[in-house]
Amino acid sequence: ASCVSLSRLKDLELAPLGDSDVHIKMLAAPINPADINMIQGTYGLLAQLPAVGGNEGVGQVLGVGSRVTSVRAGDWVIPADAGLGTWRTEAVFPDEALLRVPSDVPVLCAATLGVNPCTAYRMLADFETLRPGDSVIQNAANSGVGQAVIQIAKASGIRTINVVRARPDLPKLVERLVSLGADHVITEEMLRKPDMNDIFKSIPKPRLALNCVGGKSATEMLRHLQPKGTMVTYGGMAKQPVTVPVSAFIFKDVKLRGFWMTQWKKDQMHNKDGLQSMMQSLCELIQKGQLRAPACTEVPLEDYRAALEASMKPFTSSKQILIL
């Protein structure tokens, strides 16, 4: 069954407010590929049915239980973890399931903060020690994560080589990614051409490759990695395995790693310091104008079917955001 036919808009009874609970009014929530995969049952996290869709978004606190000290009425909050079900107008959540964010960041930035920018931030920080002047190569560079990688890398003086699929409006896309701070934007086809050597005359070969596609695209990125470099796989949009030439393992000793933001957050649950400090760094970048929300299309909740359909079209370059 399609994602759209599995989804309904329903009125639910609001749960009573417990001592450690927070009553929030949702403001905005995006539709991400992972949300679609969850509905389809093809994701690493499966919800107990019937379930409310949506893993991220921003809400405003309306009221708190008697034991809650972390937030108060008027504060803005985002989910600390996946699986909360954010596609709704109001909810009562346990306070530990929420993180406070500054209410002076733009609403679309706050709504899209918890998944893509966090994924970008962790992948840039946790696998290779990158210094200003170093470079990173990534495919699916126009995705939400890809746009965040470009901006976070730029703010740290790290150069980016950004791979996108050829498409009718390519010059427009290239222009948009360059305006975010991309150093080079190339197509999958160019990745296989000798012209790549021209890029490496002005910047070093990357020590880190970020793979959201798999298949040929991943193999071709590996060829450009420095010896002992790392490729991190965080998605598989081509639905094909990652294939590594034996020579890359033996003669270049490349490392292949995987990353799943949901797991990282689960691992942090006993101690939220890492999560809080990352959020603070990201919010500072937003406040300085160095990190923007991805290109978004705002859709009222009642038009959710159209939004779901639009989010599943090929070459989508705008994220559908439900305005609640």
Tab-separated table of C-alpha atoms in Angstrom:
chain	number	residue	atom	x	y	z
A	1	ALA	CA	0.000	0.000	0.000
A	2	SER	CA	1.249	3.490	-0.689
A	3	CYS	CA	2.359	5.801	2.056
A	4	VAL	CA	-0.524	8.162	1.264
A	5	SER	CA	-3.222	5.493	1.455
A	6	LEU	CA	-1.876	4.312	4.827
A	7	SER	CA	-2.239	7.799	6.310
A	8	ARG	CA	-5.373	9.441	7.781
A	9	LEU	CA	-6.132	12.698	9.545
A	10	LYS	CA	-7.872	11.932	12.856
A	11	ASP	CA	-8.950	13.721	16.038
A	12	LEU	CA	-7.303	12.130	19.074
A	13	GLU	CA	-8.039	12.595	22.759
A	14	LEU	CA	-5.191	14.542	24.423
A	15	ALA	CA	-3.489	12.507	27.180
A	16	PRO	CA	-3.776	13.928	30.717
A	17	LEU	CA	-0.781	16.008	31.876
A	18	GLY	CA	1.338	13.962	34.325
A	19	ASP	CA	3.824	15.427	36.832
A	20	SER	CA	6.776	14.962	34.448
A	21	ASP	CA	4.902	15.789	31.241
A	22	VAL	CA	4.852	18.764	28.915
A	23	HIS	CA	1.814	19.918	26.909
A	24	ILE	CA	2.909	21.369	23.585
A	25	LYS	CA	1.330	22.954	20.546
A	26	MET	CA	3.212	21.781	17.458
A	27	LEU	CA	4.212	24.657	15.162
A	28	ALA	CA	5.824	22.909	12.173
A	29	ALA	CA	7.049	19.431	11.235
A	30	PRO	CA	8.887	18.287	8.095
A	31	ILE	CA	8.368	15.174	5.988
A	32	ASN	CA	11.713	13.349	5.755
A	33	PRO	CA	12.589	10.204	3.746
A	34	ALA	CA	12.951	8.306	7.057
A	35	ASP	CA	9.354	9.238	8.002
A	36	ILE	CA	8.138	7.712	4.728
A	37	ASN	CA	10.285	4.593	5.286
A	38	MET	CA	8.800	4.199	8.769
A	39	ILE	CA	5.251	4.274	7.383
A	40	GLN	CA	6.280	1.755	4.705
A	41	GLY	CA	7.816	-0.470	7.393
A	42	THR	CA	11.276	-0.436	5.752
A	43	TYR	CA	13.102	1.586	8.426
A	44	GLY	CA	15.260	0.452	11.357
A	45	LEU	CA	12.639	1.806	13.751
A	46	LEU	CA	9.076	0.494	13.653
A	47	ALA	CA	6.213	2.222	15.459
A	48	GLN	CA	3.481	0.424	17.417
A	49	LEU	CA	0.369	0.807	15.253
A	50	PRO	CA	-1.792	2.836	15.056
A	51	ALA	CA	0.875	5.537	15.219
A	52	VAL	CA	1.329	9.242	14.529
A	53	GLY	CA	3.917	9.893	11.800
A	54	GLY	CA	6.801	12.356	11.900
A	55	ASN	CA	10.133	12.228	13.713
A	56	GLU	CA	11.023	15.889	13.979
A	57	GLY	CA	9.476	19.316	14.288
A	58	VAL	CA	9.185	22.224	16.686
A	59	GLY	CA	6.483	22.963	19.235
A	60	GLN	CA	5.697	25.634	21.811
A	61	VAL	CA	5.151	24.678	25.446
A	62	LEU	CA	1.605	25.424	26.638
A	63	GLY	CA	1.919	23.918	30.117
A	64	VAL	CA	4.112	21.666	32.270
A	65	GLY	CA	3.623	19.076	35.033
A	66	SER	CA	4.524	19.937	38.640
A	67	ARG	CA	7.956	18.218	38.510
A	68	VAL	CA	9.151	19.716	35.220
A	69	THR	CA	12.038	22.194	35.551
A	70	SER	CA	13.748	21.921	32.144
A	71	VAL	CA	11.169	23.959	30.222
A	72	ARG	CA	8.331	26.371	30.935
A	73	ALA	CA	5.287	27.754	29.117
A	74	GLY	CA	6.272	29.706	25.996
A	75	ASP	CA	9.536	27.807	25.392
A	76	TRP	CA	10.209	26.139	22.053
A	77	VAL	CA	11.042	22.429	22.072
A	78	ILE	CA	12.093	19.754	19.598
A	79	PRO	CA	12.120	15.941	20.047
A	80	ALA	CA	15.248	14.551	21.727
A	81	ASP	CA	14.753	11.255	19.914
A	82	ALA	CA	13.015	9.687	16.893
A	83	GLY	CA	9.572	8.102	17.005
A	84	LEU	CA	7.606	10.781	18.914
A	85	GLY	CA	5.050	11.363	16.154
A	86	THR	CA	5.216	15.072	15.349
A	87	TRP	CA	2.547	15.318	12.641
A	88	ARG	CA	-0.138	16.596	15.011
A	89	THR	CA	-1.405	19.905	16.315
A	90	GLU	CA	-1.014	19.270	20.063
A	91	ALA	CA	0.522	16.604	22.275
A	92	VAL	CA	1.532	15.668	25.794
A	93	PHE	CA	5.065	14.248	25.935
A	94	PRO	CA	7.363	13.253	28.835
A	95	ASP	CA	9.827	16.095	29.515
A	96	GLU	CA	12.861	13.839	28.888
A	97	ALA	CA	11.635	13.310	25.308
A	98	LEU	CA	12.106	17.031	24.532
A	99	LEU	CA	14.957	19.495	24.135
A	100	ARG	CA	14.588	23.241	24.528
A	101	VAL	CA	15.766	25.397	21.618
A	102	PRO	CA	16.059	29.199	21.466
A	103	SER	CA	12.783	30.716	20.277
A	104	ASP	CA	14.620	33.381	18.292
A	105	VAL	CA	15.742	30.935	15.584
A	106	PRO	CA	13.498	30.877	12.485
A	107	VAL	CA	10.660	28.365	12.843
A	108	LEU	CA	11.693	26.367	9.749
A	109	CYS	CA	15.271	26.091	11.074
A	110	ALA	CA	13.988	24.806	14.424
A	111	ALA	CA	11.575	22.376	12.728
A	112	THR	CA	14.374	20.854	10.631
A	113	LEU	CA	17.139	20.967	13.255
A	114	GLY	CA	16.865	17.572	14.923
A	115	VAL	CA	17.740	15.164	12.097
A	116	ASN	CA	19.611	16.499	9.056
A	117	PRO	CA	21.910	19.161	10.578
A	118	CYS	CA	22.673	16.783	13.477
A	119	THR	CA	23.556	13.981	11.050
A	120	ALA	CA	25.820	16.363	9.102
A	121	TYR	CA	27.457	17.673	12.283
A	122	ARG	CA	28.209	14.208	13.706
A	123	MET	CA	29.568	12.808	10.445
A	124	LEU	CA	31.930	15.778	10.059
A	125	ALA	CA	33.064	15.492	13.690
A	126	ASP	CA	33.177	11.806	14.599
A	127	PHE	CA	35.050	9.889	11.887
A	128	GLU	CA	38.064	11.922	10.753
A	129	THR	CA	39.865	14.813	12.421
A	130	LEU	CA	39.272	17.534	9.847
A	131	ARG	CA	41.154	20.821	9.893
A	132	PRO	CA	40.594	24.050	7.963
A	133	GLY	CA	41.724	23.513	4.358
A	134	ASP	CA	40.849	19.789	4.358
A	135	SER	CA	38.166	18.541	1.988
A	136	VAL	CA	35.103	16.290	2.120
A	137	ILE	CA	33.279	14.642	-0.795
A	138	GLN	CA	29.558	13.801	-0.607
A	139	ASN	CA	26.824	12.494	-2.882
A	140	ALA	CA	23.129	13.500	-2.672
A	141	ALA	CA	24.579	16.925	-1.936
A	142	ASN	CA	21.220	18.660	-2.474
A	143	SER	CA	19.510	16.583	0.258
A	144	GLY	CA	18.739	18.114	3.651
A	145	VAL	CA	21.879	16.516	5.113
A	146	GLY	CA	23.926	17.543	2.076
A	147	GLN	CA	22.920	21.205	2.402
A	148	ALA	CA	23.790	21.138	6.119
A	149	VAL	CA	27.185	19.493	5.423
A	150	ILE	CA	28.045	22.290	2.973
A	151	GLN	CA	27.212	25.022	5.491
A	152	ILE	CA	28.743	23.445	8.614
A	153	ALA	CA	31.916	22.574	6.681
A	154	LYS	CA	32.128	26.119	5.278
A	155	ALA	CA	31.825	27.592	8.791
A	156	SER	CA	34.804	25.403	9.854
A	157	GLY	CA	36.959	26.219	6.798
A	158	ILE	CA	36.513	22.727	5.295
A	159	ARG	CA	36.123	22.498	1.501
A	160	THR	CA	33.317	20.428	-0.044
A	161	ILE	CA	33.077	18.493	-3.311
A	162	ASN	CA	29.376	17.959	-3.882
A	163	VAL	CA	27.966	15.289	-6.186
A	164	VAL	CA	24.406	15.605	-7.560
A	165	ARG	CA	22.425	13.794	-10.252
A	166	ALA	CA	22.173	15.466	-13.659
A	167	ARG	CA	18.740	17.079	-14.060
A	168	PRO	CA	16.916	19.651	-16.226
A	169	ASP	CA	17.448	22.577	-13.795
A	170	LEU	CA	21.089	21.729	-12.985
A	171	PRO	CA	22.526	25.292	-13.293
A	172	LYS	CA	19.909	26.534	-10.806
A	173	LEU	CA	20.777	23.794	-8.331
A	174	VAL	CA	24.516	24.411	-8.707
A	175	GLU	CA	23.949	28.113	-8.062
A	176	ARG	CA	21.927	27.370	-4.922
A	177	LEU	CA	24.550	24.994	-3.471
A	178	VAL	CA	27.353	27.460	-4.264
A	179	SER	CA	25.356	30.179	-2.481
A	180	LEU	CA	25.327	27.915	0.607
A	181	GLY	CA	29.118	27.665	0.445
A	182	ALA	CA	29.808	24.642	-1.818
A	183	ASP	CA	33.338	24.775	-3.295
A	184	HIS	CA	32.642	22.353	-6.165
A	185	VAL	CA	29.364	20.926	-7.473
A	186	ILE	CA	29.684	18.055	-9.966
A	187	THR	CA	27.383	15.433	-11.483
A	188	GLU	CA	27.653	11.678	-10.942
A	189	GLU	CA	28.962	11.402	-14.543
A	190	MET	CA	31.786	13.866	-13.899
A	191	LEU	CA	32.881	11.847	-10.879
A	192	ARG	CA	34.121	9.202	-13.344
A	193	LYS	CA	35.985	11.592	-15.655
A	194	PRO	CA	39.669	12.638	-15.699
A	195	ASP	CA	38.493	16.287	-15.216
A	196	MET	CA	38.337	15.434	-11.504
A	197	ASN	CA	42.127	15.865	-11.435
A	198	ASP	CA	41.639	19.584	-12.118
A	199	ILE	CA	39.704	19.931	-8.854
A	200	PHE	CA	42.569	18.360	-6.909
A	201	LYS	CA	45.044	20.903	-8.261
A	202	SER	CA	43.492	23.501	-5.950
A	203	ILE	CA	42.263	21.420	-3.007
A	204	PRO	CA	43.573	18.282	-1.298
A	205	LYS	CA	41.960	14.898	-1.922
A	206	PRO	CA	39.238	14.230	0.657
A	207	ARG	CA	39.883	12.223	3.825
A	208	LEU	CA	36.135	11.801	4.336
A	209	ALA	CA	33.386	10.698	1.931
A	210	LEU	CA	29.701	10.843	2.923
A	211	ASN	CA	27.517	8.357	1.085
A	212	CYS	CA	23.725	8.523	0.977
A	213	VAL	CA	23.297	6.754	-2.375
A	214	GLY	CA	25.276	3.495	-2.589
A	215	GLY	CA	25.940	1.571	-5.803
A	216	LYS	CA	28.241	3.095	-8.452
A	217	SER	CA	28.159	6.530	-6.863
A	218	ALA	CA	29.749	5.233	-3.649
A	219	THR	CA	32.403	3.218	-5.523
A	220	GLU	CA	33.378	6.256	-7.590
A	221	MET	CA	33.675	8.500	-4.519
A	222	LEU	CA	35.963	5.913	-2.885
A	223	ARG	CA	38.398	6.218	-5.803
A	224	HIS	CA	39.050	9.848	-4.868
A	225	LEU	CA	39.643	9.271	-1.142
A	226	GLN	CA	43.093	9.798	0.362
A	227	PRO	CA	44.877	6.658	1.610
A	228	LYS	CA	43.451	5.636	5.003
A	229	GLY	CA	40.414	7.851	4.358
A	230	THR	CA	36.909	6.976	5.583
A	231	MET	CA	33.625	6.603	3.759
A	232	VAL	CA	30.561	6.932	6.000
A	233	THR	CA	27.301	5.500	4.653
A	234	TYR	CA	24.129	7.028	6.110
A	235	GLY	CA	21.585	6.258	3.374
A	236	GLY	CA	21.049	4.087	0.316
A	237	MET	CA	18.894	5.974	-2.136
A	238	ALA	CA	20.023	3.872	-5.123
A	239	LYS	CA	18.877	0.750	-3.189
A	240	GLN	CA	22.128	-0.925	-4.285
A	241	PRO	CA	24.933	-2.259	-2.076
A	242	VAL	CA	28.197	-0.434	-1.507
A	243	THR	CA	30.842	-2.155	-3.658
A	244	VAL	CA	34.509	-1.630	-2.843
A	245	PRO	CA	37.353	-2.445	-5.226
A	246	VAL	CA	39.778	-4.812	-3.440
A	247	SER	CA	42.611	-2.455	-4.443
A	248	ALA	CA	41.008	0.344	-2.379
A	249	PHE	CA	41.180	-1.872	0.699
A	250	ILE	CA	44.685	-3.234	0.122
A	251	PHE	CA	46.584	-0.310	-1.393
A	252	LYS	CA	44.656	2.588	0.144
A	253	ASP	CA	43.473	0.926	3.372
A	254	VAL	CA	40.190	2.848	3.243
A	255	LYS	CA	37.761	2.543	6.160
A	256	LEU	CA	34.037	1.942	5.648
A	257	ARG	CA	31.709	3.014	8.425
A	258	GLY	CA	27.978	3.456	8.898
A	259	PHE	CA	26.032	6.163	10.717
A	260	TRP	CA	22.450	6.322	11.982
A	261	MET	CA	21.432	9.447	13.894
A	262	THR	CA	18.685	7.583	15.789
A	263	GLN	CA	21.253	5.163	17.240
A	264	TRP	CA	23.621	8.004	18.174
A	265	LYS	CA	20.799	9.721	20.067
A	266	LYS	CA	19.844	6.446	21.813
A	267	ASP	CA	23.461	6.046	22.932
A	268	GLN	CA	23.344	9.572	24.434
A	269	MET	CA	20.134	9.078	26.404
A	270	HIS	CA	21.831	8.448	29.759
A	271	ASN	CA	23.728	11.719	29.434
A	272	LYS	CA	22.345	14.504	27.269
A	273	ASP	CA	25.461	16.734	27.426
A	274	GLY	CA	26.696	15.696	23.955
A	275	LEU	CA	23.259	16.295	22.494
A	276	GLN	CA	22.845	19.679	24.219
A	277	SER	CA	26.292	20.934	23.172
A	278	MET	CA	25.705	19.887	19.549
A	279	MET	CA	22.318	21.665	19.542
A	280	GLN	CA	23.937	24.753	21.030
A	281	SER	CA	26.646	24.771	18.319
A	282	LEU	CA	24.043	24.357	15.579
A	283	CYS	CA	21.802	27.090	17.019
A	284	GLU	CA	24.816	29.437	17.181
A	285	LEU	CA	25.499	28.779	13.485
A	286	ILE	CA	21.835	29.545	12.719
A	287	GLN	CA	21.926	32.753	14.782
A	288	LYS	CA	25.103	33.860	12.954
A	289	GLY	CA	23.405	33.220	9.596
A	290	GLN	CA	25.851	30.392	8.751
A	291	LEU	CA	23.226	27.633	8.735
A	292	ARG	CA	19.892	28.025	6.982
A	293	ALA	CA	16.886	25.725	6.752
A	294	PRO	CA	16.836	23.644	3.559
A	295	ALA	CA	14.621	24.865	0.723
A	296	CYS	CA	11.112	24.316	2.131
A	297	THR	CA	7.505	24.262	0.931
A	298	GLU	CA	5.037	25.056	3.726
A	299	VAL	CA	1.844	22.999	3.618
A	300	PRO	CA	-1.165	23.206	5.977
A	301	LEU	CA	-1.818	19.932	7.824
A	302	GLU	CA	-5.119	19.291	6.042
A	303	ASP	CA	-3.212	19.121	2.732
A	304	TYR	CA	-0.932	16.389	4.113
A	305	ARG	CA	-1.752	13.986	1.231
A	306	ALA	CA	-0.396	16.403	-1.362
A	307	ALA	CA	2.666	17.001	0.841
A	308	LEU	CA	3.363	13.251	1.169
A	309	GLU	CA	3.018	12.787	-2.581
A	310	ALA	CA	5.309	15.739	-3.326
A	311	SER	CA	7.955	14.476	-0.911
A	312	MET	CA	8.162	11.156	-2.779
A	313	LYS	CA	8.668	12.628	-6.262
A	314	PRO	CA	12.103	12.145	-7.892
A	315	PHE	CA	14.517	15.122	-7.889
A	316	THR	CA	12.655	16.864	-5.069
A	317	SER	CA	14.690	19.885	-4.097
A	318	SER	CA	12.249	21.336	-1.580
A	319	LYS	CA	11.371	19.797	1.777
A	320	GLN	CA	7.646	19.608	2.562
A	321	ILE	CA	6.909	21.156	5.977
A	322	LEU	CA	3.537	20.646	7.639
A	323	ILE	CA	2.416	23.886	9.274
A	324	LEU	CA	0.393	22.988	12.332
